[in-house]
mmCIF file of C-alpha atoms in Angstrom:
data_model
loop_
_atom_site.group_PDB
_atom_site.id
_atom_site.type_symbol
_atom_site.label_atom_id
_atom_site.label_comp_id
_atom_site.label_asym_id
_atom_site.label_seq_id
_atom_site.Cartn_x
_atom_site.Cartn_y
_atom_site.Cartn_z
ATOM 1 C CA MET D 1 42.572 -126.186 79.200
ATOM 2 C CA ALA D 2 43.004 -123.639 76.506
ATOM 3 C CA LEU D 3 40.401 -125.372 74.448
ATOM 4 C CA THR D 4 37.949 -125.208 77.185
ATOM 5 C CA LEU D 5 38.317 -121.439 76.843
ATOM 6 C CA VAL D 6 37.678 -121.372 73.078
ATOM 7 C CA PHE D 7 34.276 -123.306 73.577
ATOM 8 C CA PHE D 8 33.425 -120.883 76.283
ATOM 9 C CA LEU D 9 34.025 -117.827 74.249
ATOM 10 C CA LEU D 10 32.186 -119.143 71.327
ATOM 11 C CA GLY D 11 29.137 -119.763 73.458
ATOM 12 C CA GLY D 12 29.397 -116.477 75.556
ATOM 13 C CA LEU D 13 29.434 -114.120 72.505
ATOM 14 C CA ALA D 14 26.702 -115.803 70.741
ATOM 15 C CA ALA D 15 24.536 -115.494 73.828
ATOM 16 C CA THR D 16 25.483 -111.863 74.188
ATOM 17 C CA TRP D 17 24.139 -111.195 70.620
ATOM 18 C CA ALA D 18 21.008 -113.209 71.301
ATOM 19 C CA ALA D 19 20.189 -111.144 74.497
ATOM 20 C CA ARG D 20 20.658 -107.787 72.540
ATOM 21 C CA ILE D 21 18.729 -108.556 69.350
ATOM 22 C CA PRO D 22 15.682 -106.529 70.583
ATOM 23 C CA ALA D 23 17.887 -103.592 71.239
ATOM 24 C CA VAL D 24 19.510 -103.796 67.756
ATOM 25 C CA LYS D 25 15.961 -104.141 66.237
ATOM 26 C CA GLY D 26 14.699 -101.051 68.047
ATOM 27 C CA ALA D 27 17.933 -98.881 67.324
ATOM 28 C CA LEU D 28 17.640 -99.724 63.547
ATOM 29 C CA HIS D 29 13.891 -99.392 63.596
ATOM 30 C CA LEU D 30 13.510 -102.791 61.877
ATOM 31 C CA SER D 31 10.303 -104.495 61.269
ATOM 32 C CA ALA D 32 9.829 -108.072 62.301
ATOM 33 C CA GLY D 33 10.149 -109.137 58.791
ATOM 34 C CA ALA D 34 13.313 -107.180 58.091
ATOM 35 C CA LEU D 35 14.777 -108.491 61.366
ATOM 36 C CA GLY D 36 13.984 -112.038 60.168
ATOM 37 C CA VAL D 37 15.844 -111.614 56.994
ATOM 38 C CA ALA D 38 18.791 -110.119 58.715
ATOM 39 C CA LEU D 39 18.929 -113.103 61.151
ATOM 40 C CA LEU D 40 19.360 -115.532 58.299
ATOM 41 C CA GLY D 41 22.943 -113.912 58.007
ATOM 42 C CA PRO D 42 24.414 -116.000 60.805
ATOM 43 C CA ALA D 43 23.077 -119.234 59.649
ATOM 44 C CA VAL D 44 24.131 -118.824 56.079
ATOM 45 C CA GLY D 45 27.578 -117.857 57.242
ATOM 46 C CA LEU D 46 27.730 -120.874 59.493
ATOM 47 C CA VAL D 47 26.639 -123.421 56.653
ATOM 48 C CA ALA D 48 28.801 -121.578 54.068
ATOM 49 C CA SER D 49 32.057 -121.824 56.132
ATOM 50 C CA THR D 50 32.097 -125.290 57.267
ATOM 51 C CA ALA D 51 33.286 -126.887 53.894
ATOM 52 C CA PRO D 52 35.998 -124.463 53.329
ATOM 53 C CA THR D 53 36.931 -124.674 57.016
ATOM 54 C CA GLY D 54 37.302 -128.515 56.596
ATOM 55 C CA ALA D 55 39.533 -127.987 53.642
ATOM 56 C CA ALA D 56 41.546 -125.489 55.379
ATOM 57 C CA LEU D 57 42.120 -127.936 58.188
ATOM 58 C CA THR D 58 43.924 -130.350 55.764
ATOM 59 C CA ARG D 59 46.684 -127.623 55.241
ATOM 60 C CA PHE D 60 46.737 -125.639 58.492
ATOM 61 C CA ARG D 61 46.816 -126.391 62.152
ATOM 62 C CA PRO D 62 43.379 -126.167 64.098
ATOM 63 C CA ARG D 63 44.862 -123.414 66.244
ATOM 64 C CA THR D 64 45.514 -121.273 63.145
ATOM 65 C CA VAL D 65 42.063 -121.662 61.832
ATOM 66 C CA ILE D 66 40.620 -121.139 65.412
ATOM 67 C CA ALA D 67 42.707 -117.704 65.539
ATOM 68 C CA ALA D 68 41.665 -116.579 62.276
ATOM 69 C CA GLY D 69 37.927 -117.499 62.978
ATOM 70 C CA LEU D 70 38.051 -115.778 66.514
ATOM 71 C CA ALA D 71 39.423 -112.650 64.803
ATOM 72 C CA VAL D 72 36.529 -112.646 62.210
ATOM 73 C CA TYR D 73 33.974 -113.393 65.056
ATOM 74 C CA ALA D 74 35.056 -110.837 67.408
ATOM 75 C CA ILE D 75 35.680 -108.019 65.094
ATOM 76 C CA SER D 76 32.495 -108.310 62.974
ATOM 77 C CA LEU D 77 29.825 -108.221 65.804
ATOM 78 C CA PRO D 78 30.149 -104.623 67.060
ATOM 79 C CA TRP D 79 29.259 -103.404 63.447
ATOM 80 C CA ALA D 80 25.800 -104.841 64.024
ATOM 81 C CA ALA D 81 24.860 -101.923 66.233
ATOM 82 C CA LEU D 82 26.043 -99.632 63.288
ATOM 83 C CA ALA D 83 24.348 -101.075 60.361
ATOM 84 C CA GLY D 84 22.112 -98.726 58.592
ATOM 85 C CA SER D 85 19.999 -100.904 56.857
ATOM 86 C CA THR D 86 18.664 -104.558 56.680
ATOM 87 C CA ALA D 87 21.095 -105.523 53.911
ATOM 88 C CA VAL D 88 24.155 -104.127 55.811
ATOM 89 C CA LEU D 89 22.969 -105.960 59.031
ATOM 90 C CA PHE D 90 22.688 -109.162 56.984
ATOM 91 C CA VAL D 91 26.307 -108.748 55.560
ATOM 92 C CA VAL D 92 27.606 -108.091 59.066
ATOM 93 C CA LEU D 93 25.960 -111.127 60.594
ATOM 94 C CA LEU D 94 26.877 -113.260 57.654
ATOM 95 C CA ALA D 95 30.539 -112.497 58.407
ATOM 96 C CA TRP D 96 30.103 -113.136 62.061
ATOM 97 C CA GLY D 97 28.471 -116.519 61.225
ATOM 98 C CA VAL D 98 31.498 -117.267 59.043
ATOM 99 C CA GLY D 99 33.825 -116.625 61.923
ATOM 100 C CA ALA D 100 31.673 -118.706 64.189
ATOM 101 C CA GLY D 101 31.673 -121.650 61.752
ATOM 102 C CA MET D 102 35.434 -121.498 61.256
ATOM 103 C CA VAL D 103 36.032 -121.598 65.194
ATOM 104 C CA ASP D 104 33.345 -124.482 65.535
ATOM 105 C CA VAL D 105 34.805 -126.862 63.026
ATOM 106 C CA ALA D 106 38.403 -126.130 63.926
ATOM 107 C CA MET D 107 37.834 -126.419 67.619
ATOM 108 C CA ASN D 108 35.924 -129.617 67.416
ATOM 109 C CA THR D 109 38.643 -131.034 65.116
ATOM 110 C CA GLU D 110 41.366 -129.907 67.682
ATOM 111 C CA ALA D 111 39.114 -131.566 70.349
ATOM 112 C CA ALA D 112 38.943 -134.785 68.540
ATOM 113 C CA ALA D 113 42.679 -134.965 68.144
ATOM 114 C CA LEU D 114 43.387 -134.140 71.747
ATOM 115 C CA GLN D 115 40.856 -136.694 72.709
ATOM 116 C CA GLY D 116 42.866 -139.159 70.787
ATOM 117 C CA LEU D 117 46.039 -138.171 72.345
ATOM 118 C CA ALA D 118 44.583 -138.258 75.891
ATOM 119 C CA GLY D 119 43.101 -141.640 75.482
ATOM 120 C CA ARG D 120 40.020 -140.845 77.244
ATOM 121 C CA PRO D 121 36.776 -138.837 76.362
ATOM 122 C CA ILE D 122 36.871 -135.018 76.764
ATOM 123 C CA MET D 123 34.575 -133.836 74.144
ATOM 124 C CA SER D 124 31.326 -133.721 76.154
ATOM 125 C CA GLY D 125 33.042 -131.595 78.842
ATOM 126 C CA LEU D 126 34.218 -129.107 76.150
ATOM 127 C CA HIS D 127 30.684 -128.777 74.837
ATOM 128 C CA ALA D 128 29.480 -128.263 78.337
ATOM 129 C CA SER D 129 31.952 -125.233 78.616
ATOM 130 C CA TYR D 130 30.223 -123.675 75.483
ATOM 131 C CA SER D 131 26.762 -124.213 77.169
ATOM 132 C CA VAL D 132 28.113 -122.482 80.267
ATOM 133 C CA GLY D 133 29.525 -119.746 78.282
ATOM 134 C CA GLY D 134 26.018 -119.375 76.798
ATOM 135 C CA LEU D 135 24.305 -119.110 80.130
ATOM 136 C CA VAL D 136 27.075 -116.574 81.321
ATOM 137 C CA GLY D 137 26.659 -114.448 78.177
ATOM 138 C CA ALA D 138 22.816 -114.593 78.421
ATOM 139 C CA GLY D 139 22.871 -113.752 82.047
ATOM 140 C CA ILE D 140 25.093 -110.781 81.622
ATOM 141 C CA GLY D 141 23.210 -109.564 78.482
ATOM 142 C CA ALA D 142 19.995 -109.559 80.250
ATOM 143 C CA ALA D 143 21.525 -107.518 83.169
ATOM 144 C CA VAL D 144 23.235 -105.073 80.860
ATOM 145 C CA ALA D 145 20.002 -104.640 78.748
ATOM 146 C CA ALA D 146 18.092 -104.007 82.017
ATOM 147 C CA ALA D 147 20.424 -101.237 82.923
ATOM 148 C CA ASN D 148 19.714 -99.676 79.677
ATOM 149 C CA VAL D 149 23.518 -99.755 78.614
ATOM 150 C CA ALA D 150 23.937 -98.903 74.961
ATOM 151 C CA VAL D 151 23.974 -101.941 72.619
ATOM 152 C CA GLY D 152 26.954 -100.642 70.628
ATOM 153 C CA TRP D 153 29.225 -100.290 73.682
ATOM 154 C CA HIS D 154 27.946 -103.636 75.146
ATOM 155 C CA LEU D 155 28.897 -105.492 71.954
ATOM 156 C CA VAL D 156 32.296 -103.787 71.709
ATOM 157 C CA VAL D 157 33.260 -104.671 75.312
ATOM 158 C CA ALA D 158 32.075 -108.262 74.959
ATOM 159 C CA SER D 159 33.895 -108.621 71.513
ATOM 160 C CA ALA D 160 36.936 -107.121 72.944
ATOM 161 C CA LEU D 161 36.915 -109.654 75.819
ATOM 162 C CA THR D 162 36.234 -112.449 73.345
ATOM 163 C CA ALA D 163 39.305 -111.377 71.278
ATOM 164 C CA ALA D 164 41.553 -111.075 74.337
ATOM 165 C CA GLY D 165 40.436 -114.503 75.675
ATOM 166 C CA GLY D 166 41.049 -115.821 72.282
ATOM 167 C CA VAL D 167 44.661 -114.633 72.142
ATOM 168 C CA VAL D 168 45.222 -116.247 75.534
ATOM 169 C CA ALA D 169 43.625 -119.510 74.527
ATOM 170 C CA VAL D 170 45.198 -119.755 71.108
ATOM 171 C CA ALA D 171 48.835 -118.961 72.472
ATOM 172 C CA ALA D 172 48.211 -121.882 75.111
ATOM 173 C CA LEU D 173 47.103 -124.350 72.547
ATOM 174 C CA GLY D 174 50.019 -126.930 72.118
ATOM 175 C CA PRO D 175 51.175 -128.219 68.842
ATOM 176 C CA THR D 176 50.739 -131.845 69.637
ATOM 177 C CA ALA D 177 47.009 -132.263 68.514
ATOM 178 C CA SER D 178 47.965 -131.238 65.049
ATOM 179 C CA ALA D 179 49.202 -134.555 64.036
ATOM 180 C CA ALA D 180 45.819 -135.578 62.390
ATOM 181 C CA PRO D 181 45.540 -132.422 60.238
ATOM 182 C CA ARG D 182 49.214 -133.074 59.110
ATOM 183 C CA ARG D 183 48.336 -136.467 58.219
ATOM 184 C CA ASP D 184 45.499 -135.421 55.976
ATOM 185 C CA ARG D 185 47.864 -132.663 54.344
ATOM 186 C CA ARG D 186 50.220 -135.411 53.419
ATOM 187 C CA HIS D 187 47.713 -137.323 51.785
ATOM 188 C CA GLY D 188 45.806 -134.656 50.244
ATOM 189 C CA HIS D 189 42.410 -135.628 51.869
ATOM 190 C CA GLN D 190 40.540 -132.590 50.701
ATOM 191 C CA MET D 191 36.982 -134.354 50.840
ATOM 192 C CA PRO D 192 35.475 -136.596 53.354
ATOM 193 C CA ARG D 193 35.419 -140.106 52.474
ATOM 194 C CA PRO D 194 31.635 -141.274 51.591
ATOM 195 C CA SER D 195 30.454 -143.999 53.759
ATOM 196 C CA TRP D 196 27.140 -145.072 55.302
ATOM 197 C CA THR D 197 28.507 -144.482 58.583
ATOM 198 C CA LEU D 198 29.288 -140.816 57.884
ATOM 199 C CA ALA D 199 25.755 -140.362 56.427
ATOM 200 C CA ALA D 200 24.423 -141.863 59.630
ATOM 201 C CA LEU D 201 26.408 -139.606 61.779
ATOM 202 C CA ALA D 202 25.326 -136.546 59.536
ATOM 203 C CA VAL D 203 21.544 -137.624 59.941
ATOM 204 C CA VAL D 204 22.078 -137.589 63.741
ATOM 205 C CA ALA D 205 23.594 -134.328 63.838
ATOM 206 C CA PHE D 206 20.850 -132.872 61.611
ATOM 207 C CA GLY D 207 18.175 -134.225 63.884
ATOM 208 C CA CYS D 208 19.736 -133.200 67.237
ATOM 209 C CA PHE D 209 20.424 -129.776 65.920
ATOM 210 C CA LEU D 210 16.778 -129.650 64.656
ATOM 211 C CA ALA D 211 15.618 -130.531 68.107
ATOM 212 C CA GLU D 212 17.593 -127.785 69.727
ATOM 213 C CA GLY D 213 16.336 -125.194 67.327
ATOM 214 C CA ALA D 214 12.929 -126.314 68.036
ATOM 215 C CA ALA D 215 13.257 -126.136 71.860
ATOM 216 C CA ASN D 216 14.762 -122.678 71.273
ATOM 217 C CA ASP D 217 12.105 -121.276 68.960
ATOM 218 C CA TRP D 218 8.998 -123.192 70.055
ATOM 219 C CA SER D 219 9.023 -124.067 73.813
ATOM 220 C CA ALA D 220 7.777 -120.880 75.105
ATOM 221 C CA VAL D 221 5.004 -120.808 72.272
ATOM 222 C CA TYR D 222 4.112 -124.205 72.925
ATOM 223 C CA LEU D 223 3.903 -123.922 76.771
ATOM 224 C CA HIS D 224 2.108 -120.511 76.606
ATOM 225 C CA GLY D 225 -0.060 -120.731 73.529
ATOM 226 C CA SER D 226 -0.812 -124.490 73.539
ATOM 227 C CA LEU D 227 -0.976 -125.254 77.203
ATOM 228 C CA GLY D 228 -1.945 -121.957 78.562
ATOM 229 C CA ALA D 229 0.882 -121.367 80.991
ATOM 230 C CA SER D 230 1.875 -117.745 81.965
ATOM 231 C CA ALA D 231 4.242 -115.941 79.776
ATOM 232 C CA GLY D 232 6.811 -116.210 82.693
ATOM 233 C CA PHE D 233 6.332 -119.824 83.211
ATOM 234 C CA ALA D 234 6.674 -120.347 79.404
ATOM 235 C CA ALA D 235 9.903 -118.604 79.181
ATOM 236 C CA LEU D 236 11.366 -121.265 81.451
ATOM 237 C CA GLY D 237 11.005 -123.827 78.784
ATOM 238 C CA TYR D 238 14.220 -123.168 76.954
ATOM 239 C CA THR D 239 16.059 -122.276 80.241
ATOM 240 C CA VAL D 240 15.264 -125.646 81.585
ATOM 241 C CA PHE D 241 16.088 -127.468 78.438
ATOM 242 C CA ALA D 242 19.510 -125.668 78.172
ATOM 243 C CA SER D 243 20.256 -126.299 81.955
ATOM 244 C CA THR D 244 19.657 -129.907 81.649
ATOM 245 C CA MET D 245 21.652 -130.107 78.485
ATOM 246 C CA THR D 246 24.632 -128.446 80.145
ATOM 247 C CA ALA D 247 24.387 -130.698 83.177
ATOM 248 C CA GLY D 248 24.286 -133.882 80.937
ATOM 249 C CA ARG D 249 27.362 -132.710 79.196
ATOM 250 C CA LEU D 250 29.305 -132.064 82.348
ATOM 251 C CA ILE D 251 28.882 -135.729 83.258
ATOM 252 C CA GLY D 252 28.776 -137.057 79.696
ATOM 253 C CA ASP D 253 32.507 -137.997 79.400
ATOM 254 C CA ARG D 254 32.365 -140.124 82.612
ATOM 255 C CA LEU D 255 29.198 -141.824 81.604
ATOM 256 C CA GLY D 256 30.445 -142.436 78.105
ATOM 257 C CA HIS D 257 33.645 -144.044 79.461
ATOM 258 C CA ALA D 258 31.669 -146.278 82.044
ATOM 259 C CA VAL D 259 28.910 -147.724 79.542
ATOM 260 C CA GLY D 260 30.351 -146.833 75.885
ATOM 261 C CA ALA D 261 29.080 -144.294 73.395
ATOM 262 C CA VAL D 262 26.631 -146.665 71.515
ATOM 263 C CA ARG D 263 24.852 -147.703 74.823
ATOM 264 C CA LEU D 264 24.761 -144.203 76.152
ATOM 265 C CA VAL D 265 23.166 -142.652 73.172
ATOM 266 C CA ARG D 266 20.808 -145.469 72.573
ATOM 267 C CA VAL D 267 19.355 -145.180 76.192
ATOM 268 C CA SER D 268 19.672 -141.545 76.597
ATOM 269 C CA ALA D 269 17.974 -140.888 73.281
ATOM 270 C CA LEU D 270 15.017 -143.336 73.943
ATOM 271 C CA VAL D 271 14.577 -141.698 77.474
ATOM 272 C CA ALA D 272 14.466 -138.249 75.689
ATOM 273 C CA ALA D 273 12.090 -139.593 73.092
ATOM 274 C CA ALA D 274 9.930 -141.067 75.943
ATOM 275 C CA GLY D 275 9.845 -138.308 78.304
ATOM 276 C CA PHE D 276 9.139 -135.668 75.654
ATOM 277 C CA GLY D 277 6.499 -137.672 74.004
ATOM 278 C CA THR D 278 4.817 -138.329 77.316
ATOM 279 C CA SER D 279 4.759 -134.521 78.032
ATOM 280 C CA LEU D 280 3.155 -133.938 74.573
ATOM 281 C CA LEU D 281 0.330 -136.345 75.603
ATOM 282 C CA SER D 282 -0.287 -134.828 78.981
ATOM 283 C CA GLY D 283 -1.379 -131.571 77.933
ATOM 284 C CA ARG D 284 -0.239 -129.992 81.214
ATOM 285 C CA PRO D 285 2.284 -126.968 81.635
ATOM 286 C CA VAL D 286 4.357 -128.614 84.431
ATOM 287 C CA VAL D 287 4.779 -131.819 82.737
ATOM 288 C CA GLY D 288 5.413 -129.983 79.512
ATOM 289 C CA LEU D 289 8.374 -128.122 81.360
ATOM 290 C CA ILE D 290 9.600 -131.360 82.692
ATOM 291 C CA GLY D 291 9.624 -132.774 79.156
ATOM 292 C CA PHE D 292 11.765 -130.128 77.799
ATOM 293 C CA GLY D 293 14.150 -130.764 80.649
ATOM 294 C CA VAL D 294 14.217 -134.597 79.786
ATOM 295 C CA LEU D 295 14.896 -133.869 76.181
ATOM 296 C CA GLY D 296 17.672 -131.559 76.825
ATOM 297 C CA LEU D 297 19.444 -134.305 79.276
ATOM 298 C CA GLY D 298 18.769 -136.999 76.772
ATOM 299 C CA LEU D 299 20.038 -135.383 73.818
ATOM 300 C CA SER D 300 22.998 -133.741 75.729
ATOM 301 C CA PHE D 301 25.322 -136.699 75.186
ATOM 302 C CA VAL D 302 24.649 -137.066 71.340
ATOM 303 C CA VAL D 303 26.496 -134.329 69.448
ATOM 304 C CA PRO D 304 29.800 -134.525 71.468
ATOM 305 C CA LEU D 305 29.829 -138.131 70.695
ATOM 306 C CA VAL D 306 28.875 -137.610 67.045
ATOM 307 C CA PHE D 307 31.766 -134.937 66.723
ATOM 308 C CA SER D 308 34.166 -137.469 68.358
ATOM 309 C CA ALA D 309 33.201 -140.211 65.751
ATOM 310 C CA ALA D 310 33.312 -138.353 62.564
ATOM 311 C CA PRO D 311 37.127 -137.260 62.459
ATOM 312 C CA ARG D 312 37.949 -141.016 63.145
ATOM 313 C CA LEU D 313 36.514 -141.998 59.635
ATOM 314 C CA GLY D 314 39.652 -140.315 58.091
ATOM 315 C CA ALA D 315 40.178 -136.768 56.535
ATOM 316 C CA ALA D 316 39.218 -135.494 60.059
ATOM 317 C CA GLY D 317 38.490 -131.774 59.173
ATOM 318 C CA PRO D 318 36.441 -132.328 56.015
ATOM 319 C CA SER D 319 34.532 -135.156 57.741
ATOM 320 C CA LEU D 320 33.682 -133.042 60.855
ATOM 321 C CA ALA D 321 32.942 -130.038 58.454
ATOM 322 C CA LEU D 322 30.363 -132.219 56.606
ATOM 323 C CA VAL D 323 28.589 -133.414 59.869
ATOM 324 C CA THR D 324 28.632 -129.921 61.379
ATOM 325 C CA SER D 325 27.278 -128.534 58.224
ATOM 326 C CA CYS D 326 24.261 -130.898 58.422
ATOM 327 C CA GLY D 327 23.827 -130.007 61.941
ATOM 328 C CA TYR D 328 23.451 -126.441 61.202
ATOM 329 C CA ILE D 329 20.952 -127.103 58.277
ATOM 330 C CA GLY D 330 18.920 -128.847 60.866
ATOM 331 C CA LEU D 331 19.202 -125.832 63.154
ATOM 332 C CA MET D 332 17.820 -123.697 60.356
ATOM 333 C CA ALA D 333 15.292 -125.881 58.902
ATOM 334 C CA GLY D 334 13.805 -127.257 62.300
ATOM 335 C CA PRO D 335 11.792 -124.246 63.542
ATOM 336 C CA PRO D 336 10.204 -123.270 60.177
ATOM 337 C CA LEU D 337 9.493 -127.182 59.376
ATOM 338 C CA ILE D 338 7.708 -127.382 62.779
ATOM 339 C CA GLY D 339 5.964 -124.155 62.052
ATOM 340 C CA ALA D 340 4.660 -125.395 58.690
ATOM 341 C CA ILE D 341 3.479 -128.607 60.258
ATOM 342 C CA ALA D 342 1.824 -126.878 63.150
ATOM 343 C CA ASP D 343 -0.290 -124.815 60.657
ATOM 344 C CA VAL D 344 -1.868 -128.203 59.598
ATOM 345 C CA THR D 345 -1.830 -130.251 62.757
ATOM 346 C CA GLY D 346 -1.268 -128.107 65.662
ATOM 347 C CA LEU D 347 1.866 -127.429 67.680
ATOM 348 C CA ALA D 348 1.738 -130.458 69.916
ATOM 349 C CA ALA D 349 1.425 -132.827 66.945
ATOM 350 C CA ALA D 350 4.132 -130.958 64.992
ATOM 351 C CA LEU D 351 6.614 -131.346 68.019
ATOM 352 C CA VAL D 352 6.300 -135.148 67.497
ATOM 353 C CA VAL D 353 8.988 -134.496 64.982
ATOM 354 C CA VAL D 354 11.359 -133.981 67.833
ATOM 355 C CA VAL D 355 10.227 -137.436 69.350
ATOM 356 C CA ALA D 356 11.021 -139.000 66.014
ATOM 357 C CA VAL D 357 14.539 -137.306 65.730
ATOM 358 C CA ALA D 358 15.310 -138.874 69.259
ATOM 359 C CA VAL D 359 14.226 -142.219 68.023
ATOM 360 C CA THR D 360 16.422 -141.884 65.048
ATOM 361 C CA ALA D 361 19.405 -141.223 67.045
ATOM 362 C CA ALA D 362 18.901 -144.343 69.140
ATOM 363 C CA VAL D 363 18.469 -146.403 66.038
ATOM 364 C CA LEU D 364 21.670 -144.842 64.345
ATOM 365 C CA ALA D 365 23.743 -145.160 67.415
ATOM 366 C CA PRO D 366 25.962 -148.053 66.129
ATOM 367 C CA ALA D 367 27.525 -145.428 63.861
ATOM 368 C CA LEU D 368 29.200 -143.924 66.975
ATOM 369 C CA ASP D 369 31.668 -147.082 66.944
ATOM 370 C CA ALA D 370 33.145 -145.666 63.809
ATOM 371 C CA GLY D 371 36.801 -145.885 63.373
ATOM 372 C CA ASN D 372 37.846 -147.694 66.470
ATOM 373 C CA GLY D 373 38.445 -144.632 68.637
ATOM 374 C CA PRO D 374 41.416 -144.122 71.009
ATOM 375 C CA PRO D 375 42.374 -146.270 73.859
ATOM 376 C CA GLY D 376 41.119 -145.911 77.216
ATOM 377 C CA TYR D 377 37.541 -145.323 76.317
ATOM 378 C CA GLY D 378 36.283 -148.233 78.277
ATOM 379 C CA PRO D 379 33.506 -150.599 76.962
ATOM 380 C CA ALA D 380 32.660 -151.206 73.356
ATOM 381 C CA GLY D 381 31.413 -148.119 71.612
ATOM 382 C CA TYR D 382 34.699 -146.200 72.091
ATOM 383 C CA GLY D 383 36.860 -148.561 70.266
ATOM 384 C CA SER D 384 40.503 -149.288 70.851
ATOM 385 C CA GLY D 385 42.306 -147.650 67.892
ATOM 386 C CA ASP D 386 45.739 -145.861 67.790
ATOM 387 C CA ARG D 387 46.630 -142.681 69.448
ATOM 388 C CA THR D 388 45.500 -140.229 66.800
ATOM 389 C CA PRO D 389 42.426 -140.141 64.954
ATOM 390 C CA GLY D 390 42.933 -142.123 61.596
ATOM 391 C CA GLY D 391 45.482 -144.579 63.186
ATOM 392 C CA GLY D 392 49.104 -144.659 63.289
ATOM 393 C CA ASP D 393 51.470 -143.206 65.921
ATOM 394 C CA ASP D 394 51.237 -139.730 67.475
ATOM 395 C CA GLY D 395 52.477 -138.006 64.439
ATOM 396 C CA GLY D 396 56.017 -137.389 65.791
ATOM 397 C CA ASP D 397 57.590 -138.610 62.615
ATOM 398 C CA ASP D 398 55.359 -136.756 60.176
ATOM 399 C CA ASP D 399 57.223 -133.525 60.089
ATOM 400 C CA ASP D 400 59.988 -134.950 57.751
ATOM 401 C CA ASP D 401 57.608 -136.617 55.504
ATOM 402 C CA ASP D 402 55.633 -133.168 55.321
ATOM 403 C CA ASP D 403 58.741 -131.497 54.060
ATOM 404 C CA ASP D 404 59.112 -134.005 51.354
ATOM 405 C CA ASP D 405 55.436 -134.019 50.208
ATOM 406 C CA ASP D 406 54.908 -130.369 50.408
ATOM 407 C CA GLY D 407 58.079 -128.984 49.339
ATOM 408 C CA GLY D 408 58.977 -127.475 52.761
ATOM 409 C CA GLY D 409 55.397 -126.623 53.462
ATOM 410 C CA GLY D 410 54.758 -124.466 50.399
ATOM 411 C CA GLY D 411 51.224 -123.101 50.476
ATOM 412 C CA GLY D 412 50.546 -124.130 53.944
ATOM 413 C CA GLU D 413 51.552 -123.469 57.488
ATOM 414 C CA ASN D 414 54.872 -125.134 58.574
ATOM 415 C CA PRO D 415 53.809 -127.847 61.087
ATOM 416 C CA ARG D 416 56.723 -126.917 63.258
#
């Protein structure tokens, strides 16, 4: 599937950059503080891009926004190796984050629409391809770094491959999934419709991204600094977390279809909370490592299902953009929040925040039943609505209405 390639490319280039951050730091002679400031760039770009992307999706097909975002994403990153100062690097990474945010919101909106047309869950598998792309990008990045390949050439080649793959993927994306954005265009839905359900989905996204950021930034520190594991063993913490999350997403669609989204998230989130909480109490490195694995597996199903539910609330692009933006804020806020708490209570106690996040996801799981999703989703929790998010038919008759409402499509892309 073409969209699978888009998810893979986004994850692969992100991991490529993460693997070469030390090389960029050395090449530009940046202090740790200066690098920290520059690394705020992608996060700011991601958050800043989500709302405008959601609005753009009410006027343009997701494939158009994906194409524009991939262009920004691929073209901007190689300039990081040429930045002459912290300020320039920040701006480059800000642009890169904007491109990533555009692609992220648009590809998930397209995925939700395709899922509606297919009448079966596909979102978890698509998110798994992002995770696989990340593992591939990280592995290649580590090998290239070990071979002392210049970071500039590495980023150029990786970005060129991303651009080439993006051209292939966008060209292969069919027009049928654009029915939901056309519907939002016709009715002028520029803002998400406020509701408690949308707020609950946003809270769950915030918490799950916070937990992922905590595992990324604090797993090795916790295993090494708090539990006394060797540096090599501690480095396995995030690897195990990411691997189990990938494995869970590979089977998430089948599990969701079998037991329903609400039941799946409720059970898996409680398992994540119990497993990770137990590991925090044990104080043993091996149990701690297993705890991060259970956490990754338990949370692996949640975000794909949240991203499936949000577009069903109406105004698909803006609703998903709001939920995604809250997730990014959690990703940014989580690590420093846990660090601040750890200064007072110790890291093990601070990581109880992650346990609380998992429990919250379980409590708010009924929000995933939002919008009576597409048919063929099995037990309650996936719903039985119409074939496109937001209801109605498959959008085949919307083209004529668009011409009437938009004056022949003025200001937006012709849906044909």
